[in-house]
Short mmCIF file of C-alpha atoms and ligand atoms in Angstrom, two decimals:
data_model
loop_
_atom_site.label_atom_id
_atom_site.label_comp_id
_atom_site.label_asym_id
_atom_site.label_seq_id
_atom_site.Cartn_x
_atom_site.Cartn_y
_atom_site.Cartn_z
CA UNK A 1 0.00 0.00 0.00
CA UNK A 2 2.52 2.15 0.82
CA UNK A 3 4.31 2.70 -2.69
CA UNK A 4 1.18 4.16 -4.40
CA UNK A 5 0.51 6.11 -2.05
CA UNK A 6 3.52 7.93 -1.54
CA UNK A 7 3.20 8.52 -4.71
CA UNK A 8 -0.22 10.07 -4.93
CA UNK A 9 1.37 12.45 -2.72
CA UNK A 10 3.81 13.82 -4.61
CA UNK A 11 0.89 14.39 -7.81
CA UNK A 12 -1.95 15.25 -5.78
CA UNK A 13 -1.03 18.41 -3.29
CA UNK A 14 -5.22 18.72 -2.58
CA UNK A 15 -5.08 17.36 1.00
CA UNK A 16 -9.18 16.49 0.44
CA UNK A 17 -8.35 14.95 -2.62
CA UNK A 18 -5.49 12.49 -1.80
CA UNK A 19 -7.26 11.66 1.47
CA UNK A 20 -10.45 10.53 -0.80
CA UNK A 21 -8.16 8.43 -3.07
CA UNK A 22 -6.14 6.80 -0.23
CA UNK A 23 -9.77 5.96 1.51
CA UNK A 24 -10.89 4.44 -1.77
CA UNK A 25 -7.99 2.50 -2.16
CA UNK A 26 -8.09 1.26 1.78
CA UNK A 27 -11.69 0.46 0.53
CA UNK A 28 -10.52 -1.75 -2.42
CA UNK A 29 -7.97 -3.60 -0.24
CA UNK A 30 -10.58 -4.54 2.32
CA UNK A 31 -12.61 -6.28 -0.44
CA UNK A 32 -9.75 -7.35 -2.04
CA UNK A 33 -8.66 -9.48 1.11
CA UNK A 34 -12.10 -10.89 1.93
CA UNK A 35 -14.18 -11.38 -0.87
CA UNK A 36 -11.40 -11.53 -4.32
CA UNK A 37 -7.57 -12.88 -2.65
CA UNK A 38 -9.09 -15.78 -0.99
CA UNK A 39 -11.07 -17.52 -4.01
CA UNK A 40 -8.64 -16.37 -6.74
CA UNK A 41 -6.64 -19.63 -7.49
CA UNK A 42 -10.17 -21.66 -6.80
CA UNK A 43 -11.92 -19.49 -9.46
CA UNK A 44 -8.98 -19.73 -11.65
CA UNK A 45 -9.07 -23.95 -11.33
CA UNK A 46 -12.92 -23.30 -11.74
CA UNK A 47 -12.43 -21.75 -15.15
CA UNK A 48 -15.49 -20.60 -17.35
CA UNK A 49 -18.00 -22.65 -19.58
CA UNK A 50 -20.67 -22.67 -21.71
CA UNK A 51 -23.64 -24.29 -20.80
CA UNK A 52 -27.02 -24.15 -22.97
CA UNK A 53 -25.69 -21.18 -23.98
CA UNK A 54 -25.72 -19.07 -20.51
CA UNK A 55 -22.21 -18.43 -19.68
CA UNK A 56 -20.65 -20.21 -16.04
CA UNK A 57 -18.11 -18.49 -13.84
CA UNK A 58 -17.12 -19.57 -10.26
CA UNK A 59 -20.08 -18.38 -7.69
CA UNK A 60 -17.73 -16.42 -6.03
CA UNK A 61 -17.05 -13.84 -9.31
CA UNK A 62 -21.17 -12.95 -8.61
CA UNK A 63 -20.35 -12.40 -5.08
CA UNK A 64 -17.83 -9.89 -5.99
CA UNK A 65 -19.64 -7.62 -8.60
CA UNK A 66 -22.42 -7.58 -6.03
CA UNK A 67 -19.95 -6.42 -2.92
CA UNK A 68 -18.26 -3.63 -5.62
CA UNK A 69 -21.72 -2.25 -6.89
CA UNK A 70 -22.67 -2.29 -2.99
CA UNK A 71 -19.74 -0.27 -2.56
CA UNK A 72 -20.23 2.11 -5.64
CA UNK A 73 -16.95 1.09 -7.20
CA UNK A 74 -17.71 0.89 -10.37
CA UNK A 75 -19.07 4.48 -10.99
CA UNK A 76 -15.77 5.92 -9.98
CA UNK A 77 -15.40 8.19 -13.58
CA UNK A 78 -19.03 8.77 -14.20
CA UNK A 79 -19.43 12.43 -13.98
CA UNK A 80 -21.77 13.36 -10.34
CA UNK A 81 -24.64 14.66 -12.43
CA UNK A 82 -25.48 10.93 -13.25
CA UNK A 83 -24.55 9.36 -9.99
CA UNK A 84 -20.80 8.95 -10.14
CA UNK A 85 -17.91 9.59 -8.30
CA UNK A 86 -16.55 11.71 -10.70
CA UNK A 87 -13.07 11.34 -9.91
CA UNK A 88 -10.31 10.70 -12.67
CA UNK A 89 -8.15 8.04 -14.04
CA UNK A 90 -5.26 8.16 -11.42
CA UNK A 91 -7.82 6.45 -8.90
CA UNK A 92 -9.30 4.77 -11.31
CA UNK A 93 -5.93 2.93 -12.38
CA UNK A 94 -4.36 2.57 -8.46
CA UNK A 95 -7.70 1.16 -7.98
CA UNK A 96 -6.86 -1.45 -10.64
CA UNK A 97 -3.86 -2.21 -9.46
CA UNK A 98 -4.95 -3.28 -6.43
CA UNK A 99 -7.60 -5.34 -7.79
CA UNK A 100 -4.97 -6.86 -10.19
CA UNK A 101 -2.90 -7.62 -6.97
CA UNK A 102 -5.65 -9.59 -5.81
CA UNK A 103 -6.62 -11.64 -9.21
CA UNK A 104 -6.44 -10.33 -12.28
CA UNK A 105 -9.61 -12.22 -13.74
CA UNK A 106 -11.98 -10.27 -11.98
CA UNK A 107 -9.99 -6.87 -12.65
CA UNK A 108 -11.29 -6.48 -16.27
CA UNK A 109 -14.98 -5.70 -14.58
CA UNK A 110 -13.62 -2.96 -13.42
CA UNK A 111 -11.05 -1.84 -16.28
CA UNK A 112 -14.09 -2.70 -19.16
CA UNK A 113 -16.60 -0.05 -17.48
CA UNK A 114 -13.93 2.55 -16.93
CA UNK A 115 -12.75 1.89 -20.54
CA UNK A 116 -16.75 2.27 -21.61
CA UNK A 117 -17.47 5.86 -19.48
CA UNK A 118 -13.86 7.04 -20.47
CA UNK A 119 -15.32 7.26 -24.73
CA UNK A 120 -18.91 7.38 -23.84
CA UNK A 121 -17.93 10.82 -21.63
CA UNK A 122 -16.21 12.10 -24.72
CA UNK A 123 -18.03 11.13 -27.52
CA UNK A 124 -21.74 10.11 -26.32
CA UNK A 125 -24.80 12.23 -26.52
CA UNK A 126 -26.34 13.71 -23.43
CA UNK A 127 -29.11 11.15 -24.13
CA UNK A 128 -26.95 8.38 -23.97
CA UNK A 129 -25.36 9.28 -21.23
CA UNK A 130 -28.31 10.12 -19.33
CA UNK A 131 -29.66 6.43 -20.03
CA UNK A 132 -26.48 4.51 -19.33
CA UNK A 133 -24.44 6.77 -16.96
CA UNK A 134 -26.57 6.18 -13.45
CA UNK A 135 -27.21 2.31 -14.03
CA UNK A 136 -23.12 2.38 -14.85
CA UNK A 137 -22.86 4.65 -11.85
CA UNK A 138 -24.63 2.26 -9.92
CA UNK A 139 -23.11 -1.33 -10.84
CA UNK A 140 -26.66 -2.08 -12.33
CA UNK A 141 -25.26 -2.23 -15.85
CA UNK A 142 -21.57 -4.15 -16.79
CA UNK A 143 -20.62 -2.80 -20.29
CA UNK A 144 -17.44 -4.60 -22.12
CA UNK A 145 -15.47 -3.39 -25.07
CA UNK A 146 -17.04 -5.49 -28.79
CA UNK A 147 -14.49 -4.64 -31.05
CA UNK A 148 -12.48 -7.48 -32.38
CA UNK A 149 -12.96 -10.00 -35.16
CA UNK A 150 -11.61 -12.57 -36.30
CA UNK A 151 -9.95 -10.49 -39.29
CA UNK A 152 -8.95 -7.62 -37.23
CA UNK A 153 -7.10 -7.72 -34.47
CA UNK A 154 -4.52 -4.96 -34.08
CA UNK A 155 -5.74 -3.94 -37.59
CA UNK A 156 -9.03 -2.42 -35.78
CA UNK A 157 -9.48 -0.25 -38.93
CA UNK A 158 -10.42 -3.10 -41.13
CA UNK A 159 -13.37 -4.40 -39.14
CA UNK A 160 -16.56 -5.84 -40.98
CA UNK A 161 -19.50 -6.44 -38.87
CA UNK A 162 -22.01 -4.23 -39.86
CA UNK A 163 -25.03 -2.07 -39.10
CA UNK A 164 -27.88 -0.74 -41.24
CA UNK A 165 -30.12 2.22 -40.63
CA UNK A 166 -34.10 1.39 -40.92
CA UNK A 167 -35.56 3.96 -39.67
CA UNK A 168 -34.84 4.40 -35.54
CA UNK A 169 -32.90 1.54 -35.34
CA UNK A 170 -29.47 0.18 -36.62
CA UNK A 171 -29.59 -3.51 -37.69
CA UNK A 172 -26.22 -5.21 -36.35
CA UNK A 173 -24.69 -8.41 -38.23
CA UNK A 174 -21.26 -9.97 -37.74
CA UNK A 175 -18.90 -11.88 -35.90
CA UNK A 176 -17.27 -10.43 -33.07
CA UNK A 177 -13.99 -12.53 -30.79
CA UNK A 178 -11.96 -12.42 -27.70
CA UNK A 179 -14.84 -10.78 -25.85
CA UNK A 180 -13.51 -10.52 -22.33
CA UNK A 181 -16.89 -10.83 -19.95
CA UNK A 182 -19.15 -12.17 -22.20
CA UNK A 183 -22.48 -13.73 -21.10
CA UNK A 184 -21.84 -11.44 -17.59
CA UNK A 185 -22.00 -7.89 -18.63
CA UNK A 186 -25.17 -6.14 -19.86
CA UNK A 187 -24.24 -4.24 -22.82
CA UNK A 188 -20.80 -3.38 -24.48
CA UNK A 189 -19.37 0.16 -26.96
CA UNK A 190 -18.76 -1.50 -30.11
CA UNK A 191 -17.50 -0.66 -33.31
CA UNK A 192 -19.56 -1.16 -36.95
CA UNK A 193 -19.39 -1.05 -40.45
CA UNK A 194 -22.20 1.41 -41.50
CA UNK A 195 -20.20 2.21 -45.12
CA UNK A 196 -17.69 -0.43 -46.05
CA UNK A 197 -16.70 2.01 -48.98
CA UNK A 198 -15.37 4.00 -46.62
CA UNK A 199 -12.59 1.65 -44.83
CA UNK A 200 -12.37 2.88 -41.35
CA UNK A 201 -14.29 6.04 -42.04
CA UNK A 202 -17.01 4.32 -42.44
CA UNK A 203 -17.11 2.40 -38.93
CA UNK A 204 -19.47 4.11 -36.52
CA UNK A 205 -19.58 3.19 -32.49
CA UNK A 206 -22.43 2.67 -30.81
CA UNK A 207 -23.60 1.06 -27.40
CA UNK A 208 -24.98 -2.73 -27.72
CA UNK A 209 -27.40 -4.22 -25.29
CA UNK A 210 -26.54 -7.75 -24.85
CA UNK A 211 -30.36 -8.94 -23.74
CA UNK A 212 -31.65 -7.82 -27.64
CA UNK A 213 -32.68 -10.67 -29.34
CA UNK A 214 -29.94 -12.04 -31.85
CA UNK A 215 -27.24 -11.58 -30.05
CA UNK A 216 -25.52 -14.70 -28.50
CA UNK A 217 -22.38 -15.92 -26.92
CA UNK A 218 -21.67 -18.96 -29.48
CA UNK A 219 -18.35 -19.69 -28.31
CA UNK A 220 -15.99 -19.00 -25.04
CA UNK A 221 -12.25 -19.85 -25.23
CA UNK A 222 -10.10 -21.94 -23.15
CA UNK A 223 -7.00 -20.21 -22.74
CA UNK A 224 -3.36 -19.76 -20.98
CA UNK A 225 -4.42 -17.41 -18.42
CA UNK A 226 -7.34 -15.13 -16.74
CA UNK A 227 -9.64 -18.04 -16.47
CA UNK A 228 -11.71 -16.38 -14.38
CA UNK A 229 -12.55 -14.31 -17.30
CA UNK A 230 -14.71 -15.30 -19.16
CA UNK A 231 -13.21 -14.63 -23.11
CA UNK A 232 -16.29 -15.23 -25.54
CA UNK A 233 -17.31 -15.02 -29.64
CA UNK A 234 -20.26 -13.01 -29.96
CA UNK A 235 -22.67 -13.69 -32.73
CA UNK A 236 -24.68 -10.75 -34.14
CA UNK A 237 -27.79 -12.34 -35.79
CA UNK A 238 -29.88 -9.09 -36.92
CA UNK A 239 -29.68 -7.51 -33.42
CA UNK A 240 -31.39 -3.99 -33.01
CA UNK A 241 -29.60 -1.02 -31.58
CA UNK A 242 -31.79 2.10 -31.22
CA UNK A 243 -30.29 5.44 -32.91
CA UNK A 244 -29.95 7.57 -29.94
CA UNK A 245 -27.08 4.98 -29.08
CA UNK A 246 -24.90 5.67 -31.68
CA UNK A 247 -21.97 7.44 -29.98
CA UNK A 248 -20.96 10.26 -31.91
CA UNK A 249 -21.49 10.50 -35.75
CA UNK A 250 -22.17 7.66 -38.55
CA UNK A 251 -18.40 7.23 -39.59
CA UNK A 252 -16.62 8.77 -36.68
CA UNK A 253 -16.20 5.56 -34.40
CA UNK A 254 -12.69 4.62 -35.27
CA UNK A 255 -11.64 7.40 -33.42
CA UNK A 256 -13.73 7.56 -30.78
CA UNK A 257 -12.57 3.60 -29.96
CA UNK A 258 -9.12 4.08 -30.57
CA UNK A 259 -8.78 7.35 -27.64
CA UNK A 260 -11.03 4.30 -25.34
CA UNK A 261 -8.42 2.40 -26.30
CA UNK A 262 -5.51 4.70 -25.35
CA UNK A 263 -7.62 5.62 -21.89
CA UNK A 264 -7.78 1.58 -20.79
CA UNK A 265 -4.01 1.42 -22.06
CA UNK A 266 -3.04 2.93 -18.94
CA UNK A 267 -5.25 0.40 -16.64
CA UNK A 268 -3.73 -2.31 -18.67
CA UNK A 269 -0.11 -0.99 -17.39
CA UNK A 270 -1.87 -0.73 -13.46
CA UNK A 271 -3.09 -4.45 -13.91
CA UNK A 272 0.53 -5.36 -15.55
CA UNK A 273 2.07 -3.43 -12.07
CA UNK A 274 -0.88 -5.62 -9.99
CA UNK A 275 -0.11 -8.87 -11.11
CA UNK A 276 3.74 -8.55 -10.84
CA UNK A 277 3.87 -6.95 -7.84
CA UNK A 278 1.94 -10.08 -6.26
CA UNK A 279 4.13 -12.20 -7.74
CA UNK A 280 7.25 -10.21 -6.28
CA UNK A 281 5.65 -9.94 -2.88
CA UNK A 282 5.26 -14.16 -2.78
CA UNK A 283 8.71 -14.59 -4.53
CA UNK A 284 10.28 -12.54 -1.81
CA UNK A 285 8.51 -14.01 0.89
CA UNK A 286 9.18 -17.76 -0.33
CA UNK A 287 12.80 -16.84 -0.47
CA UNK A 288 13.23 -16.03 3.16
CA UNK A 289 12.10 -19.41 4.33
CA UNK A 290 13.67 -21.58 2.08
CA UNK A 291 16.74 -23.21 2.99
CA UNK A 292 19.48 -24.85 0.43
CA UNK A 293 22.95 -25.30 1.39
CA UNK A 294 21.72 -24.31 4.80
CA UNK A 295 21.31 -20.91 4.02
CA UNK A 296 18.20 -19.06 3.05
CA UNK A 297 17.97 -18.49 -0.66
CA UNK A 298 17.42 -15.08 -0.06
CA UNK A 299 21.05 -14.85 1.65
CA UNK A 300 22.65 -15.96 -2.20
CA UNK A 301 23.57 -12.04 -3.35
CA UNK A 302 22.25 -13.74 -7.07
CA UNK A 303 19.22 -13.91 -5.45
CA UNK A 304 19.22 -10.54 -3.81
CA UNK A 305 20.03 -9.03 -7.31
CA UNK A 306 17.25 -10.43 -8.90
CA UNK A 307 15.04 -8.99 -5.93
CA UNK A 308 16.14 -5.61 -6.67
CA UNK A 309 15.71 -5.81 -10.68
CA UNK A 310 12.14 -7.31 -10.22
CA UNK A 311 11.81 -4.02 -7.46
CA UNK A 312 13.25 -1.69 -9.80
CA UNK A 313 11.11 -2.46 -12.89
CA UNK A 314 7.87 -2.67 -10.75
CA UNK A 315 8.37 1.03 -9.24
CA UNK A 316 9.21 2.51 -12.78
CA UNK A 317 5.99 0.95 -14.19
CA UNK A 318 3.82 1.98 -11.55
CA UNK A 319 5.66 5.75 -11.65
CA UNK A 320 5.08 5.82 -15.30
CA UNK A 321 1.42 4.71 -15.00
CA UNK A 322 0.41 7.06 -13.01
CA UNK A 323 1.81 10.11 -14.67
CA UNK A 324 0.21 8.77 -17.74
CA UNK A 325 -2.87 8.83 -15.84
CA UNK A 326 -2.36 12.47 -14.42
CA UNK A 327 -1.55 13.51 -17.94
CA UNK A 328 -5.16 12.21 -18.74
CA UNK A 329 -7.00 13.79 -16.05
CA UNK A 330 -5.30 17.43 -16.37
CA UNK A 331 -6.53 16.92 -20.13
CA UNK A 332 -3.13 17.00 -22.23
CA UNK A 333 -1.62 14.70 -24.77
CA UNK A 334 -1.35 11.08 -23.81
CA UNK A 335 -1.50 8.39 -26.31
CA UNK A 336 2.44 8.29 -26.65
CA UNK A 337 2.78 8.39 -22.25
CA UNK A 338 -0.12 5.33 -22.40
CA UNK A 339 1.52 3.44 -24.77
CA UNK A 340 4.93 3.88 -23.11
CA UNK A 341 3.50 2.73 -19.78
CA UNK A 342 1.82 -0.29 -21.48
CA UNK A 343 5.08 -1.56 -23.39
CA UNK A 344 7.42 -0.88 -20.54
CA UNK A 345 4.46 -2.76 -17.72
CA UNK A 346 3.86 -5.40 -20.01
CA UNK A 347 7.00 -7.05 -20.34
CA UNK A 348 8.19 -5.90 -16.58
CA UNK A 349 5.41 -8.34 -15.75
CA UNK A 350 6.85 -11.03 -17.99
CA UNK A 351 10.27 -10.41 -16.25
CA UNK A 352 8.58 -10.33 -12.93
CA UNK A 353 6.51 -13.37 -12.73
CA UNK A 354 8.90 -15.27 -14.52
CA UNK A 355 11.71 -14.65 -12.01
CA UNK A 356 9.16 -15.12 -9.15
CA UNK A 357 9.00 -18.92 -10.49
CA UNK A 358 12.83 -18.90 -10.54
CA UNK A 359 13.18 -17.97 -7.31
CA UNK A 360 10.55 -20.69 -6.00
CA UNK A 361 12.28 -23.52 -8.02
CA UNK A 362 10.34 -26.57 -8.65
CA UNK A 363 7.38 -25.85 -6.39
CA UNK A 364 6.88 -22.17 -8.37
CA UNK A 365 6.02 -24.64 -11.38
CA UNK A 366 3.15 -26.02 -9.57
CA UNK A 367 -0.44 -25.02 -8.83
CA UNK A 368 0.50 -25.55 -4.95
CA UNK A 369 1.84 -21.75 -5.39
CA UNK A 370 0.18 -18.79 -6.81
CA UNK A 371 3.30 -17.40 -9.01
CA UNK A 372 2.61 -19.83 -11.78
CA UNK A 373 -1.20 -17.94 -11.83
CA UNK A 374 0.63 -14.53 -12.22
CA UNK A 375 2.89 -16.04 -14.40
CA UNK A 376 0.12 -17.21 -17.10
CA UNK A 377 -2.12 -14.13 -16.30
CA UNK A 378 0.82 -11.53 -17.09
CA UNK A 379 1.35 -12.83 -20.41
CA UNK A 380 -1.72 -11.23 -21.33
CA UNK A 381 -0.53 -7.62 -20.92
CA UNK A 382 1.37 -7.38 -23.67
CA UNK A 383 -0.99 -8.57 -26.07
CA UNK A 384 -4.59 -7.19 -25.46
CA UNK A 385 -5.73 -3.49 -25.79
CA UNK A 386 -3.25 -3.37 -28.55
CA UNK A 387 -0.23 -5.77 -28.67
CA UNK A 388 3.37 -4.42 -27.27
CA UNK A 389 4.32 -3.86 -30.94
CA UNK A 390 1.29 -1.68 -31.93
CA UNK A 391 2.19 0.10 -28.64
CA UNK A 392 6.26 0.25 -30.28
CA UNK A 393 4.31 1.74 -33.23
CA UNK A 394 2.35 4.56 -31.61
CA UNK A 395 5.70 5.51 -29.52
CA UNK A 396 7.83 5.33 -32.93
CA UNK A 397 5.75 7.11 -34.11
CA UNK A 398 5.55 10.23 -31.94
CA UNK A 399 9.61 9.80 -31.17
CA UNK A 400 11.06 9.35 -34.34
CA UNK A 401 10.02 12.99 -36.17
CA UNK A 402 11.54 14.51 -32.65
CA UNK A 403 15.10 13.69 -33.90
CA UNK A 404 15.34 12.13 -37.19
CA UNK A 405 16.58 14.60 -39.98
CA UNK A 406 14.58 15.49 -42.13
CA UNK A 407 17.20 14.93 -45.31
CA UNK A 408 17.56 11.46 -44.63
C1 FAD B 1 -7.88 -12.82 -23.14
C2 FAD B 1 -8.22 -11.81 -24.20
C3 FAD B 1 -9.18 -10.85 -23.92
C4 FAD B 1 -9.53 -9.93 -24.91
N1 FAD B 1 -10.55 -9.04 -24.65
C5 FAD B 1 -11.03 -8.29 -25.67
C6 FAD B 1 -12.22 -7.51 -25.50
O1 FAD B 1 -12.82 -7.47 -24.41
N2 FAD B 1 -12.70 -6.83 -26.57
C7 FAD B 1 -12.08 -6.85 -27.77
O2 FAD B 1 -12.59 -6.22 -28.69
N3 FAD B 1 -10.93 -7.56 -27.96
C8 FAD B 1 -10.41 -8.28 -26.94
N4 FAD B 1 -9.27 -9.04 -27.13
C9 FAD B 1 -8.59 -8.99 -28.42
C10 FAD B 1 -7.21 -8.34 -28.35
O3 FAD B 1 -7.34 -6.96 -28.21
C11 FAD B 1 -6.44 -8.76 -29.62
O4 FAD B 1 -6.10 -10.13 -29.44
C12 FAD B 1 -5.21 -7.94 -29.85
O5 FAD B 1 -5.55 -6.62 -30.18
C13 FAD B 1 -4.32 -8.51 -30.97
O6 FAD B 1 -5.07 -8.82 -32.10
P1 FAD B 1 -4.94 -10.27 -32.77
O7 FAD B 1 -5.12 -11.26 -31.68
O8 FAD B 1 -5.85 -10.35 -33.93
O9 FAD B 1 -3.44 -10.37 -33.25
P2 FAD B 1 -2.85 -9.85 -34.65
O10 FAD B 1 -3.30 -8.46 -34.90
O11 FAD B 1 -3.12 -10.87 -35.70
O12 FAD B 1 -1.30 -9.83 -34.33
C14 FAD B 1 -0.47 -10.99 -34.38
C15 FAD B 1 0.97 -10.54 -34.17
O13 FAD B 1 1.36 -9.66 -35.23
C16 FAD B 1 1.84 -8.44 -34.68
N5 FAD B 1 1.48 -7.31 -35.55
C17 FAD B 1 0.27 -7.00 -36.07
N6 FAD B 1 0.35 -5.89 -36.80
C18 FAD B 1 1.64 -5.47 -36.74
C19 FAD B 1 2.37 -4.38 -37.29
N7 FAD B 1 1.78 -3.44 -38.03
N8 FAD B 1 3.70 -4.29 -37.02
C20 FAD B 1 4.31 -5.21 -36.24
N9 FAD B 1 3.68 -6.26 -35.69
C21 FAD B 1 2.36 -6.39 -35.93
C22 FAD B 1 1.15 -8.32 -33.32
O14 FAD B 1 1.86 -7.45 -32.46
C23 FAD B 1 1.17 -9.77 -32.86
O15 FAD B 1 2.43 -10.05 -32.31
C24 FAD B 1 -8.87 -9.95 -26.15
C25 FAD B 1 -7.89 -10.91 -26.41
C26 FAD B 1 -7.57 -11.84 -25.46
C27 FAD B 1 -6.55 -12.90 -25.80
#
């Protein structure tokens, strides 16, 4: 607890302020330790199925939404007007740290509906917003990201799924994959064709309800890691999605998706931070109880090195996090800072949980000990939400025309 919030201080000089974000993060700890800690490697052996097409998580991951809506953490960005918290995405990312610390399954509830208000406060209509915002505020509606296809991964822009207008409604058809929460959350931003001639000025976003009729969960993967989570193909079978929840205008989606993208970028990073600073925590601990050569392991300098690399990497991801996050909320330039954090966090979380199985030896290969959990969980932060070579792109990108001369 102590890191983040030492560094909190130095960003937030509001006394009111940082006291409210420590309190919410003493908040998330205390649920973290009873209700998510406890039940995260049974919920992990549990996995997720499909069953006569309702989708089955551990009991325990229905327990949890309920105890965060009870405790109003998932409106923690929604502006107060509709109910929220309105507070911005420093907490909002510490927060999902610490849930990441605790299992990094459940942890995409909370990073999906912060990705969700972060585009819908930017680019939704006040009559969107006034429909979705208090239920969001409230817990009383999940929303997931719908983007990806089986064509178009990082390659967003080429999406086909598609939606026609007749008359107040859209008509949605397609194939959507990799949809993290499926079957659990209520609706989901997603991202349509409404003019293939147009490429990726033709895709328009728009909020999906996942009770319409034709729209089904045909699918849920079985995968390395997160399987708390469930990770589902979504079927679009003529589903309708009223007008007034088109999020911006026809053709202006890509955009819209892509800043969503950059926002949840950052949380990505704070989940990367989570799940490797667990794993350091248990690696550490391990080490000062194990004997070989009658000495403790963590009395081998080699050993002590490694502790400090895995320490050093973890505090420069969570640093860099969370001045990507107060770039965000004091409204300047980010993409480059999110995509940083995300690169660097994502493979400091490979590093991290891969040494935290060195250092347990044999028994850090087993399911006896939580590191091999972190292990398979981290490898996902380098791939979704943009893979760590999209994020080299976008950083490439803004560096190179810095420097590079211009005769060359
Ligand atoms: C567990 C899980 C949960 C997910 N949750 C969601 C979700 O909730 N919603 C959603 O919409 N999607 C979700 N995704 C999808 C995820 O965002 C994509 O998997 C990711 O963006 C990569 O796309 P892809 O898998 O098609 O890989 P590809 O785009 O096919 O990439 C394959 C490889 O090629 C590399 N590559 C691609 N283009 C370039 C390039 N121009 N230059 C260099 N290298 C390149 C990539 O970096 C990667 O290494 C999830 C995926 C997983 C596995």
């Amino acid at each position: 607890m102590f890191e983040i919030k030492k560094i909190l201080s130095q960003y937030i000089t509001d006394k009111d302020d940082l006291e409210t974000n420590n309190m919410i993060l003493d908040l998330v700890d205390d649920v973290s330790k009873k209700e998510i800690e406890p039940y995260a490697r049974e919920m992990d052996r549990h996995g997720v199925k499909l069953e006569n097409g309702k989708v089955i998580v551990h009991p325990q991951v229905h327990k949890i939404l309920k105890v965060l809506k009870q405790n109003e953490l998932f409106g923690l960005t929604v502006p107060e007007k509709y109910g929220g918290a309105a507070m911005g995405a420093t907490i909002q990312n510490t927060v999902m740290e610490r849930f990441s610390r605790a299992d990094a399954s459940t942890s995409l509830y909370h990073a999906l509906q912060g990705t969700a208000v972060e585009m819908m406060k930017k680019y939704a209509s006040e009559v969107l917003k006034e429909k979705y915002f208090p239920k969001i505020a409230k817990g009383e509606r999940l929303i997931g990201l719908l983007y990806s296809e089986p064509n178009s991964g990082s390659d967003l822009g080429s999406l086909r799924a598609k939606a026609v207008r007749e008359g107040d409604n859209y008509i949605a058809n397609g194939n959507k994959i990799w949809i993290s929460s499926a079957g659990i959350v209520n609706s989901y931003t997603t991202l349509l064709q409404t003019d293939p001639s147009k490429g990726s000025r033709g895709l328009t976003a728009f909020v999906i309800d996942a009770d319409q009729p034709g729209f089904k969960v045909d699918r849920i993967e079985e995968k390395l890691g997160l399987h708390a989570s469930p990770t589902g193909s979504i079927v679009l079978d003529n589903v309708e999605i009223p007008v007034e929840n088109r999020i911006g205008e026809e053709g202006k989606g890509f955009s819209a998706v892509l800043y969503g993208l950059a926002s949840s970028r950052i949380g990505i990073s704070a989940q990367a931070v989570g799940i490797a600073d667990a794993a350091y925590r248990k690696a550490v601990a391990y080490a000062s109880e194990r004997e070989q050569f009658k000495t403790k392991i963590l009395d081998f300098q080699a050993n002590q090195f490694k502790i400090a690399e895995m320490a050093t990497r973890i505090h420069l991801a969570r640093n860099y996090y969370v001045y990507a996050s107060r770039l965000k909320e004091n409204e300047q330039d980010f993409g480059m800072e999110a995509s940083l954090a995300k690169a660097f966090a994502g493979d400091m979380a490979q590093y991290v949980t891969y040494e935290a199985i060195q250092l347990h030896g044999g028994y850090g290969y087993t399911v006896e000990y939580d590191v091999e959990r972190y292990y398979r969980d981290a490898r996902i932060t380098s791939i979704y939400e943009g893979t760590n070579e999209v994020q080299r792109i976008i950083i490439a990108r803004a560096e190179i025309p810095k420097y590079a001369k211009k005769d060359n």
